[in-house]
GROMACS .gro file of C-alpha atoms in nm:
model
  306
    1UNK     CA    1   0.000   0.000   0.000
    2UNK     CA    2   0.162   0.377  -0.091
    3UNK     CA    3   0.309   0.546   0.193
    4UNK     CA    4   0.051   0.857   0.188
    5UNK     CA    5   0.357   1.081   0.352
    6UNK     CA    6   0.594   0.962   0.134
    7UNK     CA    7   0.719   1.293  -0.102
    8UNK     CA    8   0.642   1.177  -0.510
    9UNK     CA    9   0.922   1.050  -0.742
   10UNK     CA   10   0.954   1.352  -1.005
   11UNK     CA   11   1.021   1.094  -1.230
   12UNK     CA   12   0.677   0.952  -1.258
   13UNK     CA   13   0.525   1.321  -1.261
   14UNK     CA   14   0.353   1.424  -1.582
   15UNK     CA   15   0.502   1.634  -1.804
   16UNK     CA   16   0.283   1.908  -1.836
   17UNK     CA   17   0.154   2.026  -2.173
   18UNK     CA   18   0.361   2.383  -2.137
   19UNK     CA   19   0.658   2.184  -2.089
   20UNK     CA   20   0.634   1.973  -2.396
   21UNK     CA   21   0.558   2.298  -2.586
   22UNK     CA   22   0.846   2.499  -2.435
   23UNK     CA   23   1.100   2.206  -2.541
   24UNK     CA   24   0.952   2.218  -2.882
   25UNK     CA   25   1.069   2.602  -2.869
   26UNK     CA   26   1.375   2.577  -2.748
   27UNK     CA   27   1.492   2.287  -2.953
   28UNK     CA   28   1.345   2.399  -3.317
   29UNK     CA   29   1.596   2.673  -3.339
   30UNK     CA   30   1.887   2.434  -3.278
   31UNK     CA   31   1.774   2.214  -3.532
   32UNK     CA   32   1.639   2.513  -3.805
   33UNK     CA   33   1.946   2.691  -3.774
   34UNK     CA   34   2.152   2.476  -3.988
   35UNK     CA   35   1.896   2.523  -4.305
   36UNK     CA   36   2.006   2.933  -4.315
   37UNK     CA   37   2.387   2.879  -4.179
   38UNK     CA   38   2.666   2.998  -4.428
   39UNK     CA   39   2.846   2.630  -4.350
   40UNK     CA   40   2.555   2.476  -4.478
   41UNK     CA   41   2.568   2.613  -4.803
   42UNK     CA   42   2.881   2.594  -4.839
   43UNK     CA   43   2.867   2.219  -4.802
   44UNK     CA   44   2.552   2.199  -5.104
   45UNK     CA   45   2.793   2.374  -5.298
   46UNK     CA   46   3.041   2.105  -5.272
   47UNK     CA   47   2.810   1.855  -5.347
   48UNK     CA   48   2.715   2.016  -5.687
   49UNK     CA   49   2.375   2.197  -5.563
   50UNK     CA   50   2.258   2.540  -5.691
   51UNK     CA   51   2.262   2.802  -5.371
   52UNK     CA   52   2.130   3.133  -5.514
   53UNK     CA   53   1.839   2.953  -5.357
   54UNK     CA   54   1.750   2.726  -5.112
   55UNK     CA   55   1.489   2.520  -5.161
   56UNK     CA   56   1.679   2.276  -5.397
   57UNK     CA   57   1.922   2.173  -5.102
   58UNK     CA   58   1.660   2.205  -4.851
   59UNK     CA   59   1.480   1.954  -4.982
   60UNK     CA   60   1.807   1.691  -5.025
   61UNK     CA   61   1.887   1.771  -4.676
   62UNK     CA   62   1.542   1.731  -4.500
   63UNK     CA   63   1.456   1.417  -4.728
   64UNK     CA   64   1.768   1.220  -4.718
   65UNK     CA   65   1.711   1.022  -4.409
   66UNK     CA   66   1.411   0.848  -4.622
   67UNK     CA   67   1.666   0.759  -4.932
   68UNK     CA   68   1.589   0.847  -5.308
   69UNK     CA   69   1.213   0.941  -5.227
   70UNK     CA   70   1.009   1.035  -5.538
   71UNK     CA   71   0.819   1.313  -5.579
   72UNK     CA   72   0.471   1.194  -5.384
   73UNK     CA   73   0.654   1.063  -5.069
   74UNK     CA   74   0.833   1.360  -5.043
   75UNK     CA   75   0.452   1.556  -5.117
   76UNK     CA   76   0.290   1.344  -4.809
   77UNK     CA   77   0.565   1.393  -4.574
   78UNK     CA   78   0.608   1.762  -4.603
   79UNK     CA   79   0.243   1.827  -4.671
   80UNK     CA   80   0.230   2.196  -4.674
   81UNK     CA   81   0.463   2.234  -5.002
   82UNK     CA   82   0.226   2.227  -5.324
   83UNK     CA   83   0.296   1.925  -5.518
   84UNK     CA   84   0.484   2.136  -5.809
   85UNK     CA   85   0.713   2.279  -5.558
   86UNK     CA   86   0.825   1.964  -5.478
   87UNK     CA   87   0.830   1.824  -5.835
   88UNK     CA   88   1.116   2.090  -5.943
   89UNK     CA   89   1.340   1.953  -5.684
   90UNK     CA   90   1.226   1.586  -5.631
   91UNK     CA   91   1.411   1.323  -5.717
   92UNK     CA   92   1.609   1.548  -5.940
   93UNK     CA   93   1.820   1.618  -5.578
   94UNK     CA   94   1.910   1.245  -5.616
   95UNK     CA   95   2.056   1.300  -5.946
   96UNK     CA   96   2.278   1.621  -5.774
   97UNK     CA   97   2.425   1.359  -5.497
   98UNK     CA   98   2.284   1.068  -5.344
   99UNK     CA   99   2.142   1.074  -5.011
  100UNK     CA  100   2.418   0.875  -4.844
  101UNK     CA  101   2.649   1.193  -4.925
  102UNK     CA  102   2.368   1.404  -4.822
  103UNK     CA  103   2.403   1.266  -4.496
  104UNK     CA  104   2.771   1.277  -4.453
  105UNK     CA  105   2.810   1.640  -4.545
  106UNK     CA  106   2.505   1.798  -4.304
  107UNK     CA  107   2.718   1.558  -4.065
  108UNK     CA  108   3.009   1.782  -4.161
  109UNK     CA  109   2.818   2.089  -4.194
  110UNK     CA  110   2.656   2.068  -3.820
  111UNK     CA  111   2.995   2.009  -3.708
  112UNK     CA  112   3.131   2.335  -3.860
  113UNK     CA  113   2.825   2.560  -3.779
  114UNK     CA  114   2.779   2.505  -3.384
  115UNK     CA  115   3.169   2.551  -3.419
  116UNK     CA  116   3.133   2.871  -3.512
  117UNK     CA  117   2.801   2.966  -3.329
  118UNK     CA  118   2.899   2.784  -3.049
  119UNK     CA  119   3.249   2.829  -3.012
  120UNK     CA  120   3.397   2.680  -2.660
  121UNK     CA  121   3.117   2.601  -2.554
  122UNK     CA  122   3.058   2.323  -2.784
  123UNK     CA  123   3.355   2.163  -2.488
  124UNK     CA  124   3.168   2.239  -2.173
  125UNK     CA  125   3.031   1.951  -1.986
  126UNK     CA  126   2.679   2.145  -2.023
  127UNK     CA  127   2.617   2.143  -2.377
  128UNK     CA  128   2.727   1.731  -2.328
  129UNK     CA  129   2.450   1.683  -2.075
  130UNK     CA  130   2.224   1.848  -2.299
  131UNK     CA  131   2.283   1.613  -2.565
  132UNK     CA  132   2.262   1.304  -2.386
  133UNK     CA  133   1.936   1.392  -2.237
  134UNK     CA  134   1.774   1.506  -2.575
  135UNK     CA  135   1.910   1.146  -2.687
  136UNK     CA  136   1.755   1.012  -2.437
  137UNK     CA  137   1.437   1.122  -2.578
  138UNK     CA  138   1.501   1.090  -2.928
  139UNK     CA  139   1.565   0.661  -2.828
  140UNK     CA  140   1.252   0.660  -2.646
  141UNK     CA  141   1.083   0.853  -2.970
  142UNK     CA  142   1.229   0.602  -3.167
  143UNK     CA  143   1.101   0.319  -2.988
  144UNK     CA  144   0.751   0.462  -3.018
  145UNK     CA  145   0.757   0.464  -3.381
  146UNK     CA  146   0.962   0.151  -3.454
  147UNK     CA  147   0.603  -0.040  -3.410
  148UNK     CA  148   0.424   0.187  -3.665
  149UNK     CA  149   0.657   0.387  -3.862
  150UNK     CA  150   0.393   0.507  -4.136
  151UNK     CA  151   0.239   0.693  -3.815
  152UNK     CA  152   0.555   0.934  -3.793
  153UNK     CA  153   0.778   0.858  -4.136
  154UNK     CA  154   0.987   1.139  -4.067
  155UNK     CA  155   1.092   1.044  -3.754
  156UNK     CA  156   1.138   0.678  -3.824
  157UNK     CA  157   1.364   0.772  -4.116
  158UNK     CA  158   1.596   1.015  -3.862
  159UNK     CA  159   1.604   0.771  -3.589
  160UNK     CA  160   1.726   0.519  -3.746
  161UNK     CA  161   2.029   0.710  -3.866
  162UNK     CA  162   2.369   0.626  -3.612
  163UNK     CA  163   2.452   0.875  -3.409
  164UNK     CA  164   2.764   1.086  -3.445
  165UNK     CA  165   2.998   1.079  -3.159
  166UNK     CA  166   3.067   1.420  -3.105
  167UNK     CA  167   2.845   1.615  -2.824
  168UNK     CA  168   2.714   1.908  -3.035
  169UNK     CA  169   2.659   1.713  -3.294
  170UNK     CA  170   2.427   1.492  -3.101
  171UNK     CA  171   2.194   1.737  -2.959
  172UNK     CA  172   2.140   1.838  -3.344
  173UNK     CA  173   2.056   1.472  -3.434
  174UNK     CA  174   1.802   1.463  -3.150
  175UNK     CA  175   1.695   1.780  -3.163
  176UNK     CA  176   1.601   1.673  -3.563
  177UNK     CA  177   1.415   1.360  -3.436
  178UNK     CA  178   1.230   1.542  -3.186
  179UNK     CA  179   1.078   1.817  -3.433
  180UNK     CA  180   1.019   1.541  -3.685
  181UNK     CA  181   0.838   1.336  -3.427
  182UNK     CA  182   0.645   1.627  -3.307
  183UNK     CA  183   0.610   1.746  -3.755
  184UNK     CA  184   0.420   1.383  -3.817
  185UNK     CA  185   0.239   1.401  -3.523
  186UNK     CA  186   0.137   1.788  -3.642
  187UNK     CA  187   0.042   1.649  -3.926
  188UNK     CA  188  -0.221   1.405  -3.828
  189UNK     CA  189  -0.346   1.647  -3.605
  190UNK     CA  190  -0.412   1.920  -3.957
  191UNK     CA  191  -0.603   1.578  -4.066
  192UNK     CA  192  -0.808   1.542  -3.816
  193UNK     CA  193  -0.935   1.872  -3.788
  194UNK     CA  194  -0.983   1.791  -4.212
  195UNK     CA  195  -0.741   2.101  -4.296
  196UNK     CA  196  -0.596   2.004  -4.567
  197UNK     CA  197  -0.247   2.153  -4.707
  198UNK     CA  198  -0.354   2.475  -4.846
  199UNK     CA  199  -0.618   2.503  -4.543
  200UNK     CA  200  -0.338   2.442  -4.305
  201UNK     CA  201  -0.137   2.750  -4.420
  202UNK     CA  202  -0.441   3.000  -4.489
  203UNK     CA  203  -0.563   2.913  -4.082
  204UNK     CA  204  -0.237   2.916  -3.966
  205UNK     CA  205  -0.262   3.283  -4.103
  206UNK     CA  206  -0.573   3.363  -3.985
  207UNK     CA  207  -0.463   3.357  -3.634
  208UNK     CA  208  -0.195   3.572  -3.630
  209UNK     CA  209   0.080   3.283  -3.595
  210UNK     CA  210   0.241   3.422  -3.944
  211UNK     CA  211   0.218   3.611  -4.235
  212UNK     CA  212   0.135   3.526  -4.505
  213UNK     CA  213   0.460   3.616  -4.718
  214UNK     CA  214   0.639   3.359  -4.530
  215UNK     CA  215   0.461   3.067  -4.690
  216UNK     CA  216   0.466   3.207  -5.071
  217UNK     CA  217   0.789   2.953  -5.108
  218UNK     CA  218   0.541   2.645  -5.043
  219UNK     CA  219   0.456   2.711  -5.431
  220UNK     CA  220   0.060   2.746  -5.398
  221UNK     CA  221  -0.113   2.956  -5.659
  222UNK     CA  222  -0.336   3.281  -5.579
  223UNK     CA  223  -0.627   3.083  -5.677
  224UNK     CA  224  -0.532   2.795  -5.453
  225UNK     CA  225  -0.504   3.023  -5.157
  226UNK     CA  226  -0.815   3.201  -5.239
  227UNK     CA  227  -1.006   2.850  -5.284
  228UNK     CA  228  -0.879   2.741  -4.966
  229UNK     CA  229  -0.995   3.063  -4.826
  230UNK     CA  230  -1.311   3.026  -4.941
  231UNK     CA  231  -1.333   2.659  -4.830
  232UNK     CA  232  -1.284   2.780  -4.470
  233UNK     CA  233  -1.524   3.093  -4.484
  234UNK     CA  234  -1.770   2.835  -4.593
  235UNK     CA  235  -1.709   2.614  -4.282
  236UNK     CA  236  -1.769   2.886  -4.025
  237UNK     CA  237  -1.392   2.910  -3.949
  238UNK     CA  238  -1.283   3.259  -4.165
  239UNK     CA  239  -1.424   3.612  -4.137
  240UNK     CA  240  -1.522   3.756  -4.480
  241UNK     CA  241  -1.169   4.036  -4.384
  242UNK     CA  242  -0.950   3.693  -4.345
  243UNK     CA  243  -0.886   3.680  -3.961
  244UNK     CA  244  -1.010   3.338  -3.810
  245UNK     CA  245  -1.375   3.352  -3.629
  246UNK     CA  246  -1.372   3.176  -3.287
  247UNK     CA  247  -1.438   2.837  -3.426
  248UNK     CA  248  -1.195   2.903  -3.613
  249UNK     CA  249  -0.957   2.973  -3.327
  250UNK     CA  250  -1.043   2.718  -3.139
  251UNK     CA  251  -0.996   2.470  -3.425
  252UNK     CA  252  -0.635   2.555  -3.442
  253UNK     CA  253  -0.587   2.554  -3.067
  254UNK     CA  254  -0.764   2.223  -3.077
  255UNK     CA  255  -0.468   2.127  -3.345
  256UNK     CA  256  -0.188   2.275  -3.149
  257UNK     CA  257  -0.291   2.082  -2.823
  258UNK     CA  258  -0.326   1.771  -2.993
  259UNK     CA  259   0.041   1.842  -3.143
  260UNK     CA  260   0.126   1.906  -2.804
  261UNK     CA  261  -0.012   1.551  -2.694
  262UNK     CA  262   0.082   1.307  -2.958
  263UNK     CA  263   0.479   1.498  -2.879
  264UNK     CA  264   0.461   1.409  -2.573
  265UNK     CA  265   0.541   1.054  -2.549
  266UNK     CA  266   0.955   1.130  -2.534
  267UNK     CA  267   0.923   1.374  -2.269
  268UNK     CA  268   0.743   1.135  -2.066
  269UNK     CA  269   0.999   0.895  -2.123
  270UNK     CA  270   1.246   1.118  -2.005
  271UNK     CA  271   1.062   1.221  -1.682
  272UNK     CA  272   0.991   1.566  -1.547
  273UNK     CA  273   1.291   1.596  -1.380
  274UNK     CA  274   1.516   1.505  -1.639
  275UNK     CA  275   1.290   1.716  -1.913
  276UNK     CA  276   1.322   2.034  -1.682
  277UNK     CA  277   1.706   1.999  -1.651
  278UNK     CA  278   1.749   1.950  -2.053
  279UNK     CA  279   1.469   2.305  -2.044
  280UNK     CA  280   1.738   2.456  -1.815
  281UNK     CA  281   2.045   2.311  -2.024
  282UNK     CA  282   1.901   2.412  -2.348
  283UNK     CA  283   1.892   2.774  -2.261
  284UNK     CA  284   2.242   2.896  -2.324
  285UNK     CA  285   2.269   2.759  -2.688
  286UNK     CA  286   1.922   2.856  -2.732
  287UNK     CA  287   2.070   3.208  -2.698
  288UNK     CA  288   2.360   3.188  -2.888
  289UNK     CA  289   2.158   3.052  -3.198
  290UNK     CA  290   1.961   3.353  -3.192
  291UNK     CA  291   2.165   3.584  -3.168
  292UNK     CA  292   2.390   3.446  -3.433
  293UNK     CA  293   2.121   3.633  -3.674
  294UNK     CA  294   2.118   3.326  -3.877
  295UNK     CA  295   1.719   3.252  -3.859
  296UNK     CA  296   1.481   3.463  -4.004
  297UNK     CA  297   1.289   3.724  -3.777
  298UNK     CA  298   0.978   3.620  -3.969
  299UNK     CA  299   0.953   3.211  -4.014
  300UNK     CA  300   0.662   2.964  -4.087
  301UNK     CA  301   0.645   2.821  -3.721
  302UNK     CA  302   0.472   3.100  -3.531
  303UNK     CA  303   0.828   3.094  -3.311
  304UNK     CA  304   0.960   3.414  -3.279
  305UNK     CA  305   1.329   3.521  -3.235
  306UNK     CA  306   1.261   3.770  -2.922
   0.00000   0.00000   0.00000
């Protein structure tokens, strides 16, 4: 029978829903950074990519972990890009380099960039602890999927990459996992609330969480947007100026605490004590990303750089 005086284990505490929300913050921008760093391109243009823009190499470096995917995996997996976005890049990447020395030069390109955003600190027992803790989630992520990888493709693909054996370039590994655990989960949350791509984007908007500049890369036409607008005035969840009503609202809080829940699962793993300490670790490189100036002040995730 429990001891009623006996104080709780903080490992079997919840994890509360702010805390698997704040780790999503804090870890995104260690894991987004690399897309915009100078080392980065530097590496696509070694491998024979374009980079007076970035989409071509973004898409090599985010799809590698699932091999030469064609055009429609690619589509499903990073659902909010229009299908002919993703057609003038996919699989001609594959052609560029093949994902195996994809791989091997973000390896070599993380490496280089928390080098230089990082500098000694990428040595200090701190940013070590961090990055055994956040693999300590991205294992127990990887577990969770390893049953059902469909469920979370993303995430399967990324955790079953080895890790590196360098500290810094560990956290970035997990930190990659983590936001492609919590991206498929995302993403069955949008279908659930039957949003599809385009309807994602234009609510996402509606709310304030972005403009709507940011997402003119994801390659949908005016009349797309404006169907898709029209779509969502007709379901009760746009205002005739654009700005979400309060269903409307509530449908995309609805989808960002289901996100919240379905990301969960690692932290839980991990324990509340264990998750707060890799919060308080994160904190310092959090900052230094940041202010390196590297991510855009304006960015598709509703996370902003203040």
């Amino acid at each position: 029978m429990p001891n009623p005086n006996q104080m709780p284990d903080p490992e079997a505490q919840a994890v509360e829903p702010a805390r698997v929300r704040q780790l999503w913050h804090l870890l995104e921008p260690l894991h987004a950074v690399f897309y915009f760093a100078p080392e980065s391109v530097e590496e696509a243009a070694a491998l024979g990519f374009a980079v007076d823009e970035r989409w071509r190499s973004y898409f090599a470096w985010r799809a590698a972990p699932l091999g030469p995917a064609g055009r429609e995996r690619v589509t499903a997996t990073f659902y909010s890009f229009s299908p002919e976005t993703v057609g003038r890049h996919v699989p001609a990447v594959w052609d560029i380099a093949a994902p195996e020395a994809v791989l091997a030069a973000q390896q070599r390109a993380v490496d280089r960039m928390y080098r230089s955003i990082l500098g000694a600190r990428v040595e200090a027992p701190e940013l070590a602890q961090a990055a055994a803790l956040a693999r300590r989630a991205a294992e127990a992520a990887a577990q969770a999927v390893a049953s059902d990888p469909v469920d979370r493709p993303l995430a399967a693909a990324n955790a079953a990459l080895p890790w590196p054996d360098e500290p810094h370039q560990v956290l970035w590994q997990a930190a990659t996992v983590l936001r492609e655990h919590r991206g498929d989960g995302h993403l069955a949350a949008l279908r659930a609330a039957d949003l599809d791509p385009v309807e994602s984007l234009v609510s996402f908007v509606a709310v304030g969480a972005a403009a709507s500049e940011t997402f003119e890369s994801r390659g949908w036409t005016g009349k797309e947007w404006e169907a898709a607008r029209r779509r969502l005035l007709e379901r009760g969840l746009l205002g005739e100026d654009g700005t979400a009503t309060e269903a409307g609202r509530a449908l995309r809080a609805e989808v960002e605490d289901r996100t919240d829940e379905l990301a969960a699962g690692p932290w839980r793993a991990l324990g509340a004590r264990d998750t707060g300490r890799l919060a308080d670790l994160l904190g310092d490189p959090w900052v230094a990303v940041l202010g390196s100036g590297l991510l855009p002040g304006q960015n598709t995730l509703g996370i902003g750089r203040s």
